[in-house]
Amino acid sequence: MSETIYDLFVIGAGSGGVRAARMSAGFGAKVAIAESRYLGGTCVNVGCVPKKLFSYAAHYREDFNDARGFGWDSAVSDLDWPRLRDNKTKEIERLNGIYGNLLSNAGVELINGHARIVDANTVEVDGHKYIAKNILIAVGGWPFIPDIPGRELAISSNELFYLDTLPKHAVVIGGGYIATEFAGILHGLGIEVEQIYRRDLFLRGFDTEIREQLAEEMTNKGVKLRFNENVTAIAEKDGQYLLTLESGESLLTDKVLYATGRKPLLEGLGLENTKVTLNDKGYIAVNEGFQTCEPSIYAVGDVTGGMELTPVALAEGMNLAKRLFKGDTTVLDYSFIPTAIFSQPNLATVGFSEEDARERFTDIAVYTSRFTHLKHTLSGNKTKTFLKLVVDKASDKVVGAHMMGDDAGEIIQGLAVAIKAGATKADFDSTIGIHPTVAEEFVTMRDATR
Ligand code: NDP
């Protein structure tokens, strides 16, 4: 019997890998995919999906309070954490099943086990060797916890999704997406939260004003933000954790959550058997066609260290499938990728921050609006909504849109289409608003603030 030769062997059934596998099979390629953990990868299992479900849960606490001004008296009991956690897990298991069906319906062979590359065209899983014309590495990343004494006492977001009980007090370390989202989620679930970040303001790289607005809102809601601070050691103390801080202070808490970035999951992958190289940050180096230095081996998604976002991995997987099996060599356009942080309140953005736009364009105009959402005129909730547009004066093009407030991700996603298509401020101004909405403010901002 002659040995099967696959057109594509995908390692990792997360967002990028599954998309590439399904599309390639759809184009007639013979495809196998190996997965050692769970179908759907980080996003489905310990990322976007369960995080958003928890984020909804966290918002309810505020919603119950907001309802009072509208005549609804609801007695808020404590959260039934096991119910939330287990309902979430059931939904994730349902999605795992859907991913399995999607792959098998597309004709992709699913192989359970850890894959190791043996040579440029061979992958080994549990002692069995598979030959492939092309190999795709889509193994994603894994949470990174800095090497400090007591690091093993901390948890990452992976474990947080499955806690037996919720702590009374938690410390979240980091100032990126995950730390900021979880500080808000945990606080919303009724936990006292302190977020520690090593520099002067979290969410480095986002528009400064929107970061400041979010810091103010989170503080008003009761999250304790400690900037210019870091943890140097963790120790157990009477059933709690004692954190030693850089400032010399110490802090007692019930749970320590580290969200200090993620690293590519390269261990045991067999890269030493190939010509694949890593870039200076330790991610797999690829060209614009996702090809590594080993011509038959490709990589997409978080393992390549670009924007670590599910829709980016999906787009890369799709681009590669078309490239390999349709002869379409269109280079993926990474401009104006919108992104949201599901903090409390939500924050979303597309395009240039004010600071980046000042460096990139000769002259810019900035429009801002900070106001109380109509809903909160009755709810009594003091939270503010903040919107910002950044315009390149020479072309009149809107080159940045930023929002903090309810449904920011939903609103910015719509605006992203217009901005990517090159909409000008005049186009925004001539668009009639939907009244009364928050989003209409984006088409009624007339006076540049600077
Ligand atoms: P991020 O890269 O967003 O943030 C890491 C944070 O940890 C930064 O604030 C960084 O500080 C800090 N940090 C790094 N090393 C240390 C250290 N040794 N000690 C103290 N602090 C440290 O990573 P996340 O883990 O939050 O998320 C990983 C990626 O997942 C994100 O980049 C994002 O692309 C993706 N993601 C997307 C989400 C979404 O779309 N809503 C949600 C969650 C994750 P500094 O600023 O100084 O570098």
PDB file of N, CA and C and ligand atoms in Angstrom, residues 42 46-48 51-52 142-148 157 173-182 195-206 211 229-231 246 258-263 283 302 306-311 338-343 347, ligand 1:
ATOM      1  N   THR A  42      -6.819  28.788  21.592  1.00  0.00           N
ATOM      2  CA  THR A  42      -6.953  29.721  22.711  1.00  0.00           C
ATOM      3  C   THR A  42      -8.289  30.445  22.665  1.00  0.00           C
ATOM      4  N   VAL A  46      -9.822  29.200  26.011  1.00  0.00           N
ATOM      5  CA  VAL A  46      -9.358  29.991  27.160  1.00  0.00           C
ATOM      6  C   VAL A  46      -9.048  31.427  26.712  1.00  0.00           C
ATOM      7  N   GLY A  47      -9.869  31.951  25.818  1.00  0.00           N
ATOM      8  CA  GLY A  47      -9.614  33.298  25.315  1.00  0.00           C
ATOM      9  C   GLY A  47     -10.905  34.022  25.009  1.00  0.00           C
ATOM     10  N   CYS A  48     -10.962  34.576  23.803  1.00  0.00           N
ATOM     11  CA  CYS A  48     -12.056  35.459  23.384  1.00  0.00           C
ATOM     12  C   CYS A  48     -13.450  35.009  23.842  1.00  0.00           C
ATOM     13  N   LYS A  51     -13.999  34.499  27.727  1.00  0.00           N
ATOM     14  CA  LYS A  51     -13.771  35.837  28.305  1.00  0.00           C
ATOM     15  C   LYS A  51     -14.983  36.744  28.064  1.00  0.00           C
ATOM     16  N   LYS A  52     -15.526  36.714  26.837  1.00  0.00           N
ATOM     17  CA  LYS A  52     -16.666  37.580  26.529  1.00  0.00           C
ATOM     18  C   LYS A  52     -17.891  37.128  27.331  1.00  0.00           C
ATOM     19  N   TRP A 142       1.302  30.822  24.592  1.00  0.00           N
ATOM     20  CA  TRP A 142       0.986  30.332  25.938  1.00  0.00           C
ATOM     21  C   TRP A 142       1.321  31.453  26.919  1.00  0.00           C
ATOM     22  N   PRO A 143       0.558  31.625  27.992  1.00  0.00           N
ATOM     23  CA  PRO A 143       0.842  32.736  28.910  1.00  0.00           C
ATOM     24  C   PRO A 143       2.259  32.692  29.470  1.00  0.00           C
ATOM     25  N   PHE A 144       2.832  33.874  29.589  1.00  0.00           N
ATOM     26  CA  PHE A 144       4.190  33.990  30.117  1.00  0.00           C
ATOM     27  C   PHE A 144       4.119  34.634  31.505  1.00  0.00           C
ATOM     28  N   ILE A 145       4.745  34.010  32.488  1.00  0.00           N
ATOM     29  CA  ILE A 145       4.821  34.588  33.837  1.00  0.00           C
ATOM     30  C   ILE A 145       6.296  34.837  34.134  1.00  0.00           C
ATOM     31  N   PRO A 146       6.666  36.087  34.455  1.00  0.00           N
ATOM     32  CA  PRO A 146       8.079  36.395  34.659  1.00  0.00           C
ATOM     33  C   PRO A 146       8.704  35.512  35.750  1.00  0.00           C
ATOM     34  N   ASP A 147      10.011  35.381  35.640  1.00  0.00           N
ATOM     35  CA  ASP A 147      10.746  34.493  36.541  1.00  0.00           C
ATOM     36  C   ASP A 147      11.044  35.198  37.870  1.00  0.00           C
ATOM     37  N   ILE A 148      10.046  35.242  38.752  1.00  0.00           N
ATOM     38  CA  ILE A 148      10.262  35.843  40.072  1.00  0.00           C
ATOM     39  C   ILE A 148      10.034  34.761  41.130  1.00  0.00           C
ATOM     40  N   SER A 157      -4.509  33.442  32.847  1.00  0.00           N
ATOM     41  CA  SER A 157      -5.916  33.455  32.417  1.00  0.00           C
ATOM     42  C   SER A 157      -6.404  32.029  32.137  1.00  0.00           C
ATOM     43  N   ILE A 173      -1.710  41.324  37.515  1.00  0.00           N
ATOM     44  CA  ILE A 173      -0.453  41.974  37.133  1.00  0.00           C
ATOM     45  C   ILE A 173      -0.358  42.041  35.622  1.00  0.00           C
ATOM     46  N   GLY A 174      -0.065  43.255  35.117  1.00  0.00           N
ATOM     47  CA  GLY A 174       0.029  43.491  33.676  1.00  0.00           C
ATOM     48  C   GLY A 174      -0.825  44.684  33.303  1.00  0.00           C
ATOM     49  N   GLY A 175      -0.530  45.234  32.132  1.00  0.00           N
ATOM     50  CA  GLY A 175      -1.292  46.409  31.694  1.00  0.00           C
ATOM     51  C   GLY A 175      -1.727  46.290  30.259  1.00  0.00           C
ATOM     52  N   GLY A 176      -1.887  45.034  29.796  1.00  0.00           N
ATOM     53  CA  GLY A 176      -2.308  44.827  28.413  1.00  0.00           C
ATOM     54  C   GLY A 176      -3.779  44.453  28.342  1.00  0.00           C
ATOM     55  N   TYR A 177      -4.139  43.816  27.241  1.00  0.00           N
ATOM     56  CA  TYR A 177      -5.527  43.424  27.005  1.00  0.00           C
ATOM     57  C   TYR A 177      -6.058  42.551  28.154  1.00  0.00           C
ATOM     58  N   ILE A 178      -5.333  41.452  28.413  1.00  0.00           N
ATOM     59  CA  ILE A 178      -5.896  40.440  29.320  1.00  0.00           C
ATOM     60  C   ILE A 178      -6.005  40.985  30.738  1.00  0.00           C
ATOM     61  N   ALA A 179      -4.952  41.655  31.207  1.00  0.00           N
ATOM     62  CA  ALA A 179      -4.978  42.180  32.577  1.00  0.00           C
ATOM     63  C   ALA A 179      -6.123  43.178  32.739  1.00  0.00           C
ATOM     64  N   THR A 180      -6.274  44.061  31.765  1.00  0.00           N
ATOM     65  CA  THR A 180      -7.288  45.113  31.889  1.00  0.00           C
ATOM     66  C   THR A 180      -8.690  44.531  31.771  1.00  0.00           C
ATOM     67  N   GLU A 181      -8.849  43.559  30.887  1.00  0.00           N
ATOM     68  CA  GLU A 181     -10.167  42.931  30.767  1.00  0.00           C
ATOM     69  C   GLU A 181     -10.507  42.182  32.057  1.00  0.00           C
ATOM     70  N   PHE A 182      -9.546  41.425  32.579  1.00  0.00           N
ATOM     71  CA  PHE A 182      -9.857  40.622  33.762  1.00  0.00           C
ATOM     72  C   PHE A 182      -9.979  41.449  35.038  1.00  0.00           C
ATOM     73  N   GLN A 195      -5.060  46.190  40.183  1.00  0.00           N
ATOM     74  CA  GLN A 195      -4.288  45.911  38.969  1.00  0.00           C
ATOM     75  C   GLN A 195      -2.951  46.627  39.063  1.00  0.00           C
ATOM     76  N   ILE A 196      -1.888  45.856  38.891  1.00  0.00           N
ATOM     77  CA  ILE A 196      -0.543  46.420  39.020  1.00  0.00           C
ATOM     78  C   ILE A 196       0.114  46.463  37.646  1.00  0.00           C
ATOM     79  N   TYR A 197       0.615  47.658  37.265  1.00  0.00           N
ATOM     80  CA  TYR A 197       1.279  47.798  35.961  1.00  0.00           C
ATOM     81  C   TYR A 197       2.590  48.545  36.141  1.00  0.00           C
ATOM     82  N   ARG A 198       3.625  48.074  35.436  1.00  0.00           N
ATOM     83  CA  ARG A 198       4.978  48.557  35.700  1.00  0.00           C
ATOM     84  C   ARG A 198       5.287  49.966  35.200  1.00  0.00           C
ATOM     85  N   ARG A 199       4.509  50.489  34.244  1.00  0.00           N
ATOM     86  CA  ARG A 199       4.780  51.858  33.758  1.00  0.00           C
ATOM     87  C   ARG A 199       3.698  52.816  34.247  1.00  0.00           C
ATOM     88  N   ASP A 200       3.683  54.051  33.662  1.00  0.00           N
ATOM     89  CA  ASP A 200       2.823  55.083  34.251  1.00  0.00           C
ATOM     90  C   ASP A 200       1.356  55.025  33.823  1.00  0.00           C
ATOM     91  N   LEU A 201       1.044  54.311  32.755  1.00  0.00           N
ATOM     92  CA  LEU A 201      -0.351  54.209  32.318  1.00  0.00           C
ATOM     93  C   LEU A 201      -0.514  52.940  31.493  1.00  0.00           C
ATOM     94  N   PHE A 202      -1.560  52.147  31.810  1.00  0.00           N
ATOM     95  CA  PHE A 202      -1.712  50.864  31.116  1.00  0.00           C
ATOM     96  C   PHE A 202      -2.088  51.028  29.637  1.00  0.00           C
ATOM     97  N   LEU A 203      -2.172  49.899  28.929  1.00  0.00           N
ATOM     98  CA  LEU A 203      -2.541  49.839  27.507  1.00  0.00           C
ATOM     99  C   LEU A 203      -1.624  50.655  26.613  1.00  0.00           C
ATOM    100  N   ARG A 204      -0.344  50.476  26.843  1.00  0.00           N
ATOM    101  CA  ARG A 204       0.677  51.158  26.048  1.00  0.00           C
ATOM    102  C   ARG A 204       0.407  50.885  24.565  1.00  0.00           C
ATOM    103  N   GLY A 205       0.513  51.938  23.755  1.00  0.00           N
ATOM    104  CA  GLY A 205       0.290  51.799  22.308  1.00  0.00           C
ATOM    105  C   GLY A 205      -1.080  52.292  21.884  1.00  0.00           C
ATOM    106  N   PHE A 206      -2.034  52.310  22.807  1.00  0.00           N
ATOM    107  CA  PHE A 206      -3.355  52.858  22.485  1.00  0.00           C
ATOM    108  C   PHE A 206      -3.306  54.373  22.677  1.00  0.00           C
ATOM    109  N   ARG A 211      -6.775  55.942  27.120  1.00  0.00           N
ATOM    110  CA  ARG A 211      -6.225  55.174  28.248  1.00  0.00           C
ATOM    111  C   ARG A 211      -6.501  55.910  29.559  1.00  0.00           C
ATOM    112  N   GLU A 229       4.494  50.329  39.270  1.00  0.00           N
ATOM    113  CA  GLU A 229       4.684  49.362  40.357  1.00  0.00           C
ATOM    114  C   GLU A 229       4.847  47.982  39.748  1.00  0.00           C
ATOM    115  N   ASN A 230       5.553  47.114  40.429  1.00  0.00           N
ATOM    116  CA  ASN A 230       5.674  45.739  39.940  1.00  0.00           C
ATOM    117  C   ASN A 230       5.821  44.796  41.126  1.00  0.00           C
ATOM    118  N   VAL A 231       5.641  43.516  40.845  1.00  0.00           N
ATOM    119  CA  VAL A 231       5.755  42.510  41.900  1.00  0.00           C
ATOM    120  C   VAL A 231       7.138  41.871  41.789  1.00  0.00           C
ATOM    121  N   GLU A 246       7.888  46.355  44.134  1.00  0.00           N
ATOM    122  CA  GLU A 246       9.130  47.073  43.831  1.00  0.00           C
ATOM    123  C   GLU A 246       9.296  48.300  44.722  1.00  0.00           C
ATOM    124  N   TYR A 258      -1.465  36.587  36.705  1.00  0.00           N
ATOM    125  CA  TYR A 258      -0.457  37.207  35.845  1.00  0.00           C
ATOM    126  C   TYR A 258      -0.975  37.269  34.412  1.00  0.00           C
ATOM    127  N   ALA A 259      -0.915  38.445  33.827  1.00  0.00           N
ATOM    128  CA  ALA A 259      -1.293  38.622  32.409  1.00  0.00           C
ATOM    129  C   ALA A 259      -0.232  39.513  31.794  1.00  0.00           C
ATOM    130  N   THR A 260       0.961  38.951  31.694  1.00  0.00           N
ATOM    131  CA  THR A 260       2.119  39.727  31.254  1.00  0.00           C
ATOM    132  C   THR A 260       2.603  39.264  29.887  1.00  0.00           C
ATOM    133  N   GLY A 261       1.646  38.999  29.019  1.00  0.00           N
ATOM    134  CA  GLY A 261       1.986  38.639  27.655  1.00  0.00           C
ATOM    135  C   GLY A 261       2.035  37.141  27.448  1.00  0.00           C
ATOM    136  N   ARG A 262       2.247  36.765  26.195  1.00  0.00           N
ATOM    137  CA  ARG A 262       2.253  35.350  25.824  1.00  0.00           C
ATOM    138  C   ARG A 262       3.490  35.060  24.970  1.00  0.00           C
ATOM    139  N   LYS A 263       3.911  33.805  24.999  1.00  0.00           N
ATOM    140  CA  LYS A 263       5.085  33.391  24.211  1.00  0.00           C
ATOM    141  C   LYS A 263       4.656  32.301  23.227  1.00  0.00           C
ATOM    142  N   TYR A 283       9.750  34.714  17.867  1.00  0.00           N
ATOM    143  CA  TYR A 283       8.624  34.149  17.108  1.00  0.00           C
ATOM    144  C   TYR A 283       9.140  33.575  15.795  1.00  0.00           C
ATOM    145  N   ASP A 302      -0.573  33.600  16.101  1.00  0.00           N
ATOM    146  CA  ASP A 302       0.205  34.117  17.236  1.00  0.00           C
ATOM    147  C   ASP A 302       1.655  33.639  17.245  1.00  0.00           C
ATOM    148  N   GLY A 306       2.712  38.593  15.186  1.00  0.00           N
ATOM    149  CA  GLY A 306       2.131  39.828  14.644  1.00  0.00           C
ATOM    150  C   GLY A 306       1.107  40.358  15.628  1.00  0.00           C
ATOM    151  N   MET A 307      -0.019  40.863  15.104  1.00  0.00           N
ATOM    152  CA  MET A 307      -1.096  41.266  16.017  1.00  0.00           C
ATOM    153  C   MET A 307      -1.768  39.980  16.487  1.00  0.00           C
ATOM    154  N   GLU A 308      -1.693  39.724  17.786  1.00  0.00           N
ATOM    155  CA  GLU A 308      -2.207  38.443  18.292  1.00  0.00           C
ATOM    156  C   GLU A 308      -3.718  38.522  18.468  1.00  0.00           C
ATOM    157  N   LEU A 309      -4.416  38.517  17.330  1.00  0.00           N
ATOM    158  CA  LEU A 309      -5.865  38.639  17.341  1.00  0.00           C
ATOM    159  C   LEU A 309      -6.464  37.543  16.467  1.00  0.00           C
ATOM    160  N   THR A 310      -7.567  36.946  16.934  1.00  0.00           N
ATOM    161  CA  THR A 310      -8.196  35.860  16.189  1.00  0.00           C
ATOM    162  C   THR A 310      -8.508  36.232  14.733  1.00  0.00           C
ATOM    163  N   PRO A 311      -9.147  37.385  14.480  1.00  0.00           N
ATOM    164  CA  PRO A 311      -9.476  37.694  13.081  1.00  0.00           C
ATOM    165  C   PRO A 311      -8.232  37.821  12.203  1.00  0.00           C
ATOM    166  N   PRO A 338      -9.275  46.974  13.260  1.00  0.00           N
ATOM    167  CA  PRO A 338      -9.912  47.448  14.492  1.00  0.00           C
ATOM    168  C   PRO A 338      -9.679  46.467  15.630  1.00  0.00           C
ATOM    169  N   THR A 339      -9.746  46.947  16.833  1.00  0.00           N
ATOM    170  CA  THR A 339      -9.577  46.046  17.978  1.00  0.00           C
ATOM    171  C   THR A 339     -10.342  46.597  19.177  1.00  0.00           C
ATOM    172  N   ALA A 340     -10.778  45.693  20.039  1.00  0.00           N
ATOM    173  CA  ALA A 340     -11.543  46.126  21.214  1.00  0.00           C
ATOM    174  C   ALA A 340     -10.951  45.503  22.457  1.00  0.00           C
ATOM    175  N   ILE A 341     -11.045  46.230  23.542  1.00  0.00           N
ATOM    176  CA  ILE A 341     -10.702  45.670  24.846  1.00  0.00           C
ATOM    177  C   ILE A 341     -12.016  45.587  25.613  1.00  0.00           C
ATOM    178  N   PHE A 342     -12.360  44.377  26.036  1.00  0.00           N
ATOM    179  CA  PHE A 342     -13.639  44.209  26.718  1.00  0.00           C
ATOM    180  C   PHE A 342     -13.476  44.518  28.201  1.00  0.00           C
ATOM    181  N   SER A 343     -13.004  45.728  28.414  1.00  0.00           N
ATOM    182  CA  SER A 343     -12.857  46.256  29.766  1.00  0.00           C
ATOM    183  C   SER A 343     -14.229  46.767  30.202  1.00  0.00           C
ATOM    184  N   LEU A 347     -13.650  49.392  25.421  1.00  0.00           N
ATOM    185  CA  LEU A 347     -12.812  50.356  24.691  1.00  0.00           C
ATOM    186  C   LEU A 347     -12.553  49.747  23.313  1.00  0.00           C
TER     187      LEU A 347
HETATM  188  P1  NDP B   1      -0.119  42.250  26.152  1.00  0.00           P
HETATM  189  O1  NDP B   1       1.094  42.150  25.311  1.00  0.00           O
HETATM  190  O2  NDP B   1      -1.316  42.941  25.641  1.00  0.00           O
HETATM  191  O3  NDP B   1       0.281  42.930  27.535  1.00  0.00           O
HETATM  192  C1  NDP B   1       1.297  42.439  28.329  1.00  0.00           C
HETATM  193  C2  NDP B   1       1.428  43.345  29.515  1.00  0.00           C
HETATM  194  O4  NDP B   1       2.306  42.774  30.459  1.00  0.00           O
HETATM  195  C3  NDP B   1       1.983  44.718  29.157  1.00  0.00           C
HETATM  196  O5  NDP B   1       1.295  45.666  29.918  1.00  0.00           O
HETATM  197  C4  NDP B   1       3.441  44.604  29.569  1.00  0.00           C
HETATM  198  O6  NDP B   1       3.995  45.832  29.963  1.00  0.00           O
HETATM  199  C5  NDP B   1       3.330  43.698  30.777  1.00  0.00           C
HETATM  200  N1  NDP B   1       4.552  42.945  31.036  1.00  0.00           N
HETATM  201  C6  NDP B   1       5.290  42.241  30.165  1.00  0.00           C
HETATM  202  N2  NDP B   1       6.339  41.660  30.788  1.00  0.00           N
HETATM  203  C7  NDP B   1       6.252  42.009  32.084  1.00  0.00           C
HETATM  204  C8  NDP B   1       7.047  41.742  33.227  1.00  0.00           C
HETATM  205  N3  NDP B   1       8.130  40.977  33.136  1.00  0.00           N
HETATM  206  N4  NDP B   1       6.656  42.280  34.397  1.00  0.00           N
HETATM  207  C9  NDP B   1       5.570  43.064  34.478  1.00  0.00           C
HETATM  208  N5  NDP B   1       4.781  43.355  33.443  1.00  0.00           N
HETATM  209  C10 NDP B   1       5.120  42.832  32.245  1.00  0.00           C
HETATM  210  O7  NDP B   1      -0.414  40.739  26.571  1.00  0.00           O
HETATM  211  P2  NDP B   1      -1.685  40.042  27.190  1.00  0.00           P
HETATM  212  O8  NDP B   1      -1.143  38.925  27.973  1.00  0.00           O
HETATM  213  O9  NDP B   1      -2.578  41.015  27.868  1.00  0.00           O
HETATM  214  O10 NDP B   1      -2.433  39.502  25.911  1.00  0.00           O
HETATM  215  C11 NDP B   1      -1.743  38.779  24.903  1.00  0.00           C
HETATM  216  C12 NDP B   1      -2.276  39.131  23.550  1.00  0.00           C
HETATM  217  O11 NDP B   1      -3.532  38.505  23.354  1.00  0.00           O
HETATM  218  C13 NDP B   1      -2.540  40.619  23.359  1.00  0.00           C
HETATM  219  O12 NDP B   1      -1.416  41.303  22.898  1.00  0.00           O
HETATM  220  C14 NDP B   1      -3.645  40.648  22.352  1.00  0.00           C
HETATM  221  O13 NDP B   1      -3.093  40.757  21.070  1.00  0.00           O
HETATM  222  C15 NDP B   1      -4.365  39.321  22.557  1.00  0.00           C
HETATM  223  N6  NDP B   1      -5.650  39.548  23.233  1.00  0.00           N
HETATM  224  C16 NDP B   1      -6.645  40.198  22.570  1.00  0.00           C
HETATM  225  C17 NDP B   1      -7.854  40.446  23.180  1.00  0.00           C
HETATM  226  C18 NDP B   1      -8.924  41.183  22.447  1.00  0.00           C
HETATM  227  O14 NDP B   1      -8.869  41.255  21.226  1.00  0.00           O
HETATM  228  N7  NDP B   1      -9.905  41.752  23.140  1.00  0.00           N
HETATM  229  C19 NDP B   1      -8.121  40.018  24.547  1.00  0.00           C
HETATM  230  C20 NDP B   1      -7.010  39.375  25.167  1.00  0.00           C
HETATM  231  C21 NDP B   1      -5.834  39.153  24.519  1.00  0.00           C
HETATM  232  P3  NDP B   1       4.626  46.885  28.946  1.00  0.00           P
HETATM  233  O15 NDP B   1       3.512  47.742  28.449  1.00  0.00           O
HETATM  234  O16 NDP B   1       5.567  47.634  29.803  1.00  0.00           O
HETATM  235  O17 NDP B   1       5.294  46.097  27.876  1.00  0.00           O
END
